[in-house]
Short mmCIF file of C-alpha atoms and ligand atoms in Angstrom, two decimals:
data_model
loop_
_atom_site.label_atom_id
_atom_site.label_comp_id
_atom_site.label_asym_id
_atom_site.label_seq_id
_atom_site.Cartn_x
_atom_site.Cartn_y
_atom_site.Cartn_z
CA UNK U 99 -23.47 72.87 24.10
CA UNK U 100 -21.45 70.01 22.57
CA UNK U 101 -19.52 67.90 24.93
CA UNK U 102 -15.74 67.99 24.68
CA UNK U 103 -15.01 65.32 22.01
CA UNK U 104 -11.62 64.50 23.58
CA UNK U 105 -11.51 60.87 24.74
CA UNK U 106 -10.52 59.95 28.25
CA UNK U 107 -6.98 58.40 28.62
CA UNK U 108 -8.53 55.05 29.66
CA UNK U 109 -10.54 54.85 26.43
CA UNK U 110 -7.44 55.73 24.37
CA UNK U 111 -5.51 52.91 26.04
CA UNK U 112 -8.33 50.41 25.35
CA UNK U 113 -8.48 51.50 21.73
CA UNK U 114 -4.67 51.17 21.36
CA UNK U 115 -4.74 47.70 22.95
CA UNK U 116 -7.49 46.67 20.51
CA UNK U 117 -5.43 47.94 17.57
CA UNK U 118 -2.34 46.03 18.77
CA UNK U 119 -4.40 42.85 19.23
CA UNK U 120 -5.89 43.24 15.73
CA UNK U 121 -2.45 43.82 14.22
CA UNK U 122 -1.02 40.71 15.86
CA UNK U 123 -3.98 38.63 14.64
CA UNK U 124 -3.39 39.91 11.14
CA UNK U 125 0.31 39.01 11.39
CA UNK U 126 -0.60 35.51 12.58
CA UNK U 127 -3.04 34.92 9.74
CA UNK U 128 -0.48 36.13 7.30
CA UNK U 129 2.18 33.81 8.73
CA UNK U 130 -0.19 30.88 8.39
CA UNK U 131 -1.96 31.75 5.21
CA UNK U 132 0.42 33.90 3.22
CA UNK U 133 3.35 31.48 3.29
CA UNK U 134 3.63 30.29 -0.28
CA UNK U 135 2.43 26.66 -0.51
CA UNK U 136 4.83 24.38 -2.38
CA UNK U 137 3.72 23.73 -5.95
CA UNK U 138 2.35 20.31 -6.75
CA UNK U 139 4.19 18.33 -9.44
CA UNK U 140 2.16 15.35 -10.67
CA UNK U 141 2.73 12.56 -13.08
CA UNK U 142 0.61 9.53 -14.11
CA UNK U 143 2.10 6.61 -15.95
CA UNK U 144 1.59 2.88 -16.54
CA UNK U 145 4.16 0.79 -14.71
CA UNK U 146 4.31 -2.46 -12.75
CA UNK U 147 1.11 -3.67 -14.38
CA UNK U 148 -0.91 -0.80 -12.97
CA UNK U 149 -1.49 2.94 -13.15
CA UNK U 150 0.86 5.02 -10.99
CA UNK U 151 0.22 8.61 -9.98
CA UNK U 152 2.97 10.44 -8.08
CA UNK U 153 2.10 13.84 -6.58
CA UNK U 154 5.04 15.64 -5.05
CA UNK U 155 5.06 19.00 -3.18
CA UNK U 156 8.24 21.06 -2.90
CA UNK U 157 11.74 19.64 -2.89
CA UNK U 158 14.27 19.73 -5.71
CA UNK U 159 12.86 20.30 -9.19
CA UNK U 160 14.07 16.96 -10.45
CA UNK U 161 12.48 14.96 -7.56
CA UNK U 162 9.50 13.75 -9.54
CA UNK U 163 11.59 12.78 -12.60
CA UNK U 164 14.03 10.90 -10.33
CA UNK U 165 11.12 9.02 -8.71
CA UNK U 166 9.74 8.03 -12.08
CA UNK U 167 13.16 6.83 -13.26
CA UNK U 168 13.47 4.77 -10.13
CA UNK U 169 10.09 3.10 -10.76
CA UNK U 170 11.17 2.13 -14.26
CA UNK U 171 14.51 0.83 -13.00
CA UNK U 172 12.84 -1.32 -10.33
CA UNK U 173 10.22 -2.57 -12.78
CA UNK U 174 12.92 -3.63 -15.27
CA UNK U 175 14.58 -5.70 -12.49
CA UNK U 176 11.61 -7.16 -10.73
CA UNK U 177 8.99 -7.86 -13.41
CA UNK U 178 8.22 -11.55 -13.77
CA UNK U 179 6.91 -11.02 -17.29
CA UNK U 180 9.87 -9.00 -18.65
CA UNK U 181 12.31 -11.59 -20.07
CA UNK U 182 15.24 -9.29 -19.30
CA UNK U 183 14.50 -8.87 -15.58
CA UNK U 184 16.58 -10.45 -12.76
CA UNK U 185 13.50 -12.44 -11.74
CA UNK U 186 13.06 -13.89 -15.24
CA UNK U 187 16.75 -14.78 -15.44
CA UNK U 188 16.48 -16.64 -12.15
CA UNK U 189 13.33 -18.42 -13.19
CA UNK U 190 14.76 -19.44 -16.54
CA UNK U 191 18.10 -20.75 -15.40
CA UNK U 192 17.52 -21.69 -11.75
CA UNK U 193 20.46 -19.58 -10.63
CA UNK U 194 21.35 -15.93 -11.19
CA UNK U 195 23.41 -13.06 -9.88
CA UNK U 196 20.83 -10.47 -8.93
CA UNK U 197 21.11 -6.71 -8.88
CA UNK U 198 21.46 -5.37 -5.30
CA UNK U 199 17.83 -4.13 -5.48
CA UNK U 200 16.43 -7.54 -6.36
CA UNK U 201 18.66 -9.33 -3.88
CA UNK U 202 17.53 -7.03 -1.09
CA UNK U 203 13.83 -7.39 -1.93
CA UNK U 204 14.08 -11.15 -2.29
CA UNK U 205 15.92 -11.42 1.03
CA UNK U 206 13.31 -9.34 2.83
CA UNK U 207 10.44 -11.11 1.03
CA UNK U 208 11.76 -14.51 2.18
CA UNK U 209 11.80 -13.21 5.77
CA UNK U 210 8.19 -12.19 5.39
CA UNK U 211 7.25 -15.59 3.92
CA UNK U 212 8.66 -17.11 7.09
CA UNK U 213 7.01 -14.57 9.40
CA UNK U 214 3.62 -15.31 7.81
CA UNK U 215 4.26 -19.07 8.00
CA UNK U 216 4.06 -19.40 4.21
CA UNK U 217 0.72 -17.56 3.70
CA UNK U 218 2.97 -15.31 1.61
CA UNK U 219 5.09 -17.58 -0.58
CA UNK U 220 7.17 -16.07 -3.43
CA UNK U 221 7.44 -19.53 -5.08
CA UNK U 222 3.69 -19.66 -5.82
CA UNK U 223 4.32 -18.37 -9.34
CA UNK U 224 3.91 -21.66 -11.30
CA UNK U 225 0.45 -21.96 -9.74
CA UNK U 226 -0.48 -18.33 -10.56
CA UNK U 227 0.55 -18.98 -14.15
CA UNK U 228 -1.37 -22.26 -14.39
CA UNK U 229 -4.58 -20.32 -13.62
CA UNK U 230 -3.71 -17.86 -16.40
CA UNK U 231 -3.21 -14.79 -14.22
CA UNK U 232 0.03 -13.83 -15.88
CA UNK U 233 -1.41 -13.79 -19.43
CA UNK U 234 -5.13 -13.25 -18.95
CA UNK U 235 -5.70 -16.62 -20.65
CA UNK U 236 -7.77 -17.88 -17.69
CA UNK U 237 -8.42 -21.52 -16.98
CA UNK U 238 -9.25 -23.77 -14.05
CA UNK U 239 -6.34 -26.26 -13.91
CA UNK U 240 -7.16 -29.90 -13.20
CA UNK U 241 -6.29 -31.27 -9.79
CA UNK U 242 -3.40 -33.49 -10.86
CA UNK U 243 -1.72 -30.62 -12.64
CA UNK U 244 -2.09 -28.43 -9.56
CA UNK U 245 -0.78 -31.12 -7.26
CA UNK U 246 2.34 -31.49 -9.41
CA UNK U 247 2.90 -27.71 -9.42
CA UNK U 248 2.32 -27.48 -5.67
CA UNK U 249 5.30 -29.73 -5.07
CA UNK U 250 7.51 -26.90 -6.34
CA UNK U 251 5.91 -24.29 -4.07
CA UNK U 252 8.15 -23.88 -1.01
CA UNK U 253 9.96 -20.66 -0.21
CA UNK U 254 12.34 -22.43 2.20
CA UNK U 255 13.97 -23.99 -0.84
CA UNK U 256 15.12 -20.65 -2.27
CA UNK U 257 18.82 -20.04 -1.66
CA UNK U 258 20.25 -16.53 -1.51
CA UNK U 259 23.95 -16.09 -0.81
CA UNK U 260 25.09 -12.51 -1.24
CA UNK U 261 23.54 -11.47 -4.56
CA UNK U 262 23.42 -15.01 -5.96
CA UNK U 263 20.08 -16.79 -5.86
CA UNK U 264 19.20 -20.35 -6.80
CA UNK U 265 16.03 -22.41 -7.04
CA UNK U 266 15.27 -26.11 -7.14
CA UNK U 267 14.52 -27.52 -10.59
CA UNK U 268 11.00 -26.52 -11.67
CA UNK U 269 10.59 -23.78 -9.02
CA UNK U 270 9.98 -20.11 -10.00
CA UNK U 271 9.50 -16.96 -8.02
CA UNK U 272 7.28 -13.89 -8.34
CA UNK U 273 7.79 -10.77 -6.25
CA UNK U 274 4.45 -9.28 -7.43
CA UNK U 275 2.92 -9.46 -3.95
CA UNK U 276 5.59 -7.21 -2.46
CA UNK U 277 7.19 -5.24 -5.32
CA UNK U 278 4.86 -2.24 -5.31
CA UNK U 279 5.04 -1.89 -1.53
CA UNK U 280 8.78 -1.91 -1.56
CA UNK U 281 8.87 0.50 -4.49
CA UNK U 282 6.78 2.88 -2.37
CA UNK U 283 9.41 2.70 0.41
CA UNK U 284 12.21 3.31 -2.10
CA UNK U 285 10.41 6.27 -3.69
CA UNK U 286 9.58 7.84 -0.30
CA UNK U 287 13.23 7.59 0.77
CA UNK U 288 14.43 9.07 -2.54
CA UNK U 289 11.98 11.96 -2.35
CA UNK U 290 12.92 12.77 1.23
CA UNK U 291 16.60 12.86 0.21
CA UNK U 292 15.59 15.43 -2.40
CA UNK U 293 13.97 17.62 0.21
CA UNK U 294 10.32 16.59 -0.39
CA UNK U 295 8.32 16.72 2.82
CA UNK U 296 4.93 16.02 1.37
CA UNK U 297 3.95 13.55 -1.35
CA UNK U 298 1.17 11.12 -2.30
CA UNK U 299 2.33 8.05 -4.18
CA UNK U 300 -0.46 5.99 -5.74
CA UNK U 301 0.90 2.73 -7.04
CA UNK U 302 -2.25 0.94 -8.13
CA UNK U 303 -3.91 -0.30 -4.90
CA UNK U 304 -0.86 0.73 -2.88
CA UNK U 305 -0.87 4.22 -1.43
CA UNK U 306 2.26 5.62 0.12
CA UNK U 307 2.11 8.96 1.90
CA UNK U 308 5.17 11.09 2.65
CA UNK U 309 4.61 13.52 5.53
CA UNK U 310 1.28 15.27 5.74
CA UNK U 311 -0.65 17.20 3.14
CA UNK U 312 1.07 20.56 2.44
CA UNK U 313 -1.41 22.30 4.78
CA UNK U 314 -0.29 20.06 7.66
CA UNK U 315 -3.44 17.90 7.74
CA UNK U 316 -3.57 14.11 7.29
CA UNK U 317 -3.99 12.53 3.90
CA UNK U 318 -7.43 11.03 3.47
CA UNK U 319 -7.07 7.73 1.62
CA UNK U 320 -10.20 6.11 0.19
CA UNK U 321 -10.55 2.36 0.68
CA UNK U 322 -12.35 0.58 -2.14
CA UNK U 323 -15.55 -1.37 -1.50
CA UNK U 324 -14.65 -4.91 -2.74
CA UNK U 325 -18.30 -5.52 -3.67
CA UNK U 326 -18.59 -2.44 -5.84
CA UNK U 327 -15.96 -1.74 -8.53
CA UNK U 328 -16.54 2.01 -8.40
CA UNK U 329 -17.66 2.69 -4.86
CA UNK U 330 -15.63 3.07 -1.70
CA UNK U 331 -16.02 1.66 1.75
CA UNK U 332 -14.60 4.48 3.77
CA UNK U 333 -11.69 6.78 4.33
CA UNK U 334 -8.59 6.36 6.44
CA UNK U 335 -6.66 9.44 7.63
CA UNK U 336 -2.90 8.96 7.76
CA UNK U 337 0.43 10.70 7.43
CA UNK U 338 3.81 9.10 6.68
CA UNK U 339 2.20 5.68 6.23
CA UNK U 340 1.59 3.10 3.53
CA UNK U 341 -2.00 1.97 2.96
CA UNK U 342 -2.09 -1.20 0.92
CA UNK U 343 -5.09 -3.21 -0.18
CA UNK U 344 -5.29 -6.78 -1.53
CA UNK U 345 -8.69 -7.74 -2.84
CA UNK U 346 -10.33 -10.46 -4.84
CA UNK U 347 -11.90 -7.76 -7.03
CA UNK U 348 -8.53 -6.57 -8.40
CA UNK U 349 -7.98 -9.44 -10.85
CA UNK U 350 -10.39 -12.29 -11.34
CA UNK U 351 -12.40 -14.40 -13.82
CA UNK U 352 -15.66 -16.31 -13.54
CA UNK U 353 -16.44 -19.87 -14.65
CA UNK U 354 -19.78 -21.58 -14.05
CA UNK U 355 -20.80 -18.85 -11.66
CA UNK U 356 -17.66 -19.18 -9.51
CA UNK U 357 -15.26 -16.28 -9.14
CA UNK U 358 -11.55 -17.14 -9.15
CA UNK U 359 -9.08 -14.41 -8.13
CA UNK U 360 -5.35 -13.85 -8.27
CA UNK U 361 -4.46 -14.29 -4.60
CA UNK U 362 -3.49 -17.91 -4.10
CA UNK U 363 -3.46 -20.09 -1.06
CA UNK U 364 0.02 -21.67 -1.30
CA UNK U 365 -1.31 -24.63 0.71
CA UNK U 366 -3.94 -25.59 -1.86
CA UNK U 367 -2.80 -24.00 -5.14
CA UNK U 368 -6.25 -22.46 -5.55
CA UNK U 369 -7.47 -18.89 -5.06
CA UNK U 370 -7.60 -18.19 -1.34
CA UNK U 371 -11.16 -18.59 -0.08
CA UNK U 372 -10.77 -17.45 3.49
CA UNK U 373 -14.07 -15.58 3.76
CA UNK U 374 -12.35 -12.24 3.18
CA UNK U 375 -13.10 -10.05 0.19
CA UNK U 376 -10.33 -7.49 0.85
CA UNK U 377 -7.65 -6.64 3.32
CA UNK U 378 -6.19 -3.15 3.78
CA UNK U 379 -3.03 -2.82 5.85
CA UNK U 380 -1.73 0.47 7.28
CA UNK U 381 1.94 0.42 8.30
CA UNK U 382 5.09 2.51 8.32
CA UNK U 383 6.66 0.27 5.67
CA UNK U 384 5.10 -0.24 2.23
CA UNK U 385 6.89 -3.61 1.88
CA UNK U 386 5.45 -4.86 5.15
CA UNK U 387 1.96 -3.55 4.35
CA UNK U 388 2.05 -5.18 0.90
CA UNK U 389 3.32 -8.53 2.18
CA UNK U 390 0.72 -8.51 4.95
CA UNK U 391 -2.23 -7.47 2.82
CA UNK U 392 -1.65 -10.55 0.65
CA UNK U 393 -0.83 -12.90 3.55
CA UNK U 394 -3.72 -11.81 5.79
CA UNK U 395 -6.10 -12.25 2.86
CA UNK U 396 -4.90 -15.89 2.62
CA UNK U 397 -5.10 -16.42 6.41
CA UNK U 398 -8.70 -15.20 6.84
CA UNK U 399 -10.24 -12.96 9.53
CA UNK U 400 -9.51 -14.92 12.70
CA UNK U 401 -5.89 -15.80 11.87
CA UNK U 402 -5.33 -12.25 10.58
CA UNK U 403 -6.54 -10.83 13.93
CA UNK U 404 -4.35 -13.26 15.82
CA UNK U 405 -1.40 -12.14 13.71
CA UNK U 406 -2.20 -8.50 14.59
CA UNK U 407 -2.50 -9.31 18.32
CA UNK U 408 0.91 -11.08 18.22
CA UNK U 409 2.68 -8.29 16.34
CA UNK U 410 0.92 -4.92 16.83
CA UNK U 411 3.20 -3.22 14.29
CA UNK U 412 0.49 -2.53 11.74
CA UNK U 413 -3.26 -1.85 11.58
CA UNK U 414 -5.83 -3.48 9.24
CA UNK U 415 -9.29 -3.14 7.74
CA UNK U 416 -10.73 -6.57 6.94
CA UNK U 417 -13.81 -6.78 4.72
CA UNK U 418 -15.58 -10.14 4.77
CA UNK U 419 -17.46 -11.60 1.80
CA UNK U 420 -20.72 -10.91 3.66
CA UNK U 421 -19.87 -7.20 3.61
CA UNK U 422 -19.11 -6.84 7.31
CA UNK U 423 -16.01 -4.84 8.24
CA UNK U 424 -13.49 -5.36 11.03
CA UNK U 425 -10.89 -2.73 11.95
CA UNK U 426 -8.04 -3.12 14.38
CA UNK U 427 -8.02 -0.79 17.39
CA UNK U 428 -5.37 1.66 16.15
CA UNK U 429 -7.68 2.74 13.32
CA UNK U 430 -10.72 3.42 15.48
CA UNK U 431 -10.33 7.20 15.14
CA UNK U 432 -8.60 7.25 11.77
CA UNK U 433 -11.08 5.16 9.77
CA UNK U 434 -14.51 6.50 8.78
CA UNK U 435 -17.02 4.15 7.17
CA UNK U 436 -18.89 5.81 4.33
CA UNK U 437 -22.20 3.91 4.55
CA UNK U 438 -24.30 1.84 6.87
CA UNK U 439 -22.90 -1.66 7.42
CA UNK U 440 -21.75 -3.84 10.30
CA UNK U 441 -18.45 -2.62 11.73
CA UNK U 442 -16.47 -4.35 14.48
CA UNK U 443 -13.51 -2.68 16.17
CA UNK U 444 -11.07 -5.17 17.68
CA UNK U 445 -9.06 -3.59 20.48
CA UNK U 446 -7.25 -6.55 22.03
P1 AMP N 75 -1.19 -8.43 -4.04
O1 AMP N 75 -1.95 -7.73 -5.10
O2 AMP N 75 -0.11 -7.62 -3.36
O3 AMP N 75 -2.06 -9.10 -3.05
O4 AMP N 75 -0.34 -9.58 -4.77
C1 AMP N 75 -0.96 -10.54 -5.55
C2 AMP N 75 0.02 -11.04 -6.58
O5 AMP N 75 1.03 -11.78 -5.96
C3 AMP N 75 -0.68 -12.02 -7.54
O6 AMP N 75 -1.04 -11.37 -8.73
C4 AMP N 75 0.37 -13.09 -7.74
O7 AMP N 75 1.24 -12.71 -8.78
C5 AMP N 75 1.11 -13.12 -6.46
N1 AMP N 75 0.55 -13.99 -5.44
C6 AMP N 75 -0.69 -14.50 -5.36
N2 AMP N 75 -0.85 -15.21 -4.21
C7 AMP N 75 0.34 -15.13 -3.53
C8 AMP N 75 0.80 -15.62 -2.30
N3 AMP N 75 0.03 -16.34 -1.48
N4 AMP N 75 2.07 -15.33 -1.97
C9 AMP N 75 2.89 -14.59 -2.77
N5 AMP N 75 2.50 -14.11 -3.95
C10 AMP N 75 1.23 -14.35 -4.32
MG1 MG N 76 0.66 -7.57 -1.47
#
């Protein structure tokens, strides 16, 4: 005889509990996975002497167009090679009324020149030009010519009162070491105002991240290997940060087997030979990261680490010319080296 197929009340309860559990799991998965992801809007253009790619998720529909317009506006004011820019007007005449944007950036750049004790110096431009880095017409200037130009290199001589700037006779400025970083800050602020909570702004070697990736995970930013034009050194995981690299590989020429690059030591008027091949700075502010990536490159490894110890408001990846890598303690978890090479973590 068949057994009564009716289930016992206890089994029914277990089955009902299982069904309820399964239903709640399904609801949870749907809440996480079925929420529509914001669409990506992406644009690549040539600006500020580099390739810029802006990828924006969500926010108002005009957010990306507004960001692009802002880049063009800032470029028109800050470019040292555009004869109509504020910077060119100042360099040409020695005194100029600047737009509020240029005045703000110059003011903040001068503070950073002071904070880095002149390793960053916005008045290094005549020297940069003498080496041909503004035109691509490269040359190794003779020592007398450099010595004469170096006399004009001194950021403490730049006067800025309100929006009016003036320079000593023969001095010229270039905001190229900080302009892209500051532009990243400006774009991030503009996008947030327009409701964007997630964006990746690639401004040449400057990466600016807004929020996290749309799925809530960190952005993974590749750091270039300075010894290999195509390859990368590792990956740094960040959200809401700027990741800015200055490297000798970005712009250089070779004469008689010597490589000369575009980052100058304002103390010597020659390309900075500090033993570093690249410096990547991770900070909340793009301006700060950009200023520091240039300045720490000039300072060299030991002085750069001393600067980090004294300030502790940024993190850095220092790649030496011998290929060894040093990272500051705050990046110990966030930075992953891609190959085998010496890595030192400095914690204090
Ligand atoms: P970055 O790529 O941010 O390191 O900036 C390098 C650019 O800034 C160069 O192409 C020069 O135009 C300019 N520059 C080079 N050396 C210095 C320096 N020590 N201080 C300020 N600007 C510099
Ligand atoms: Mg810089």
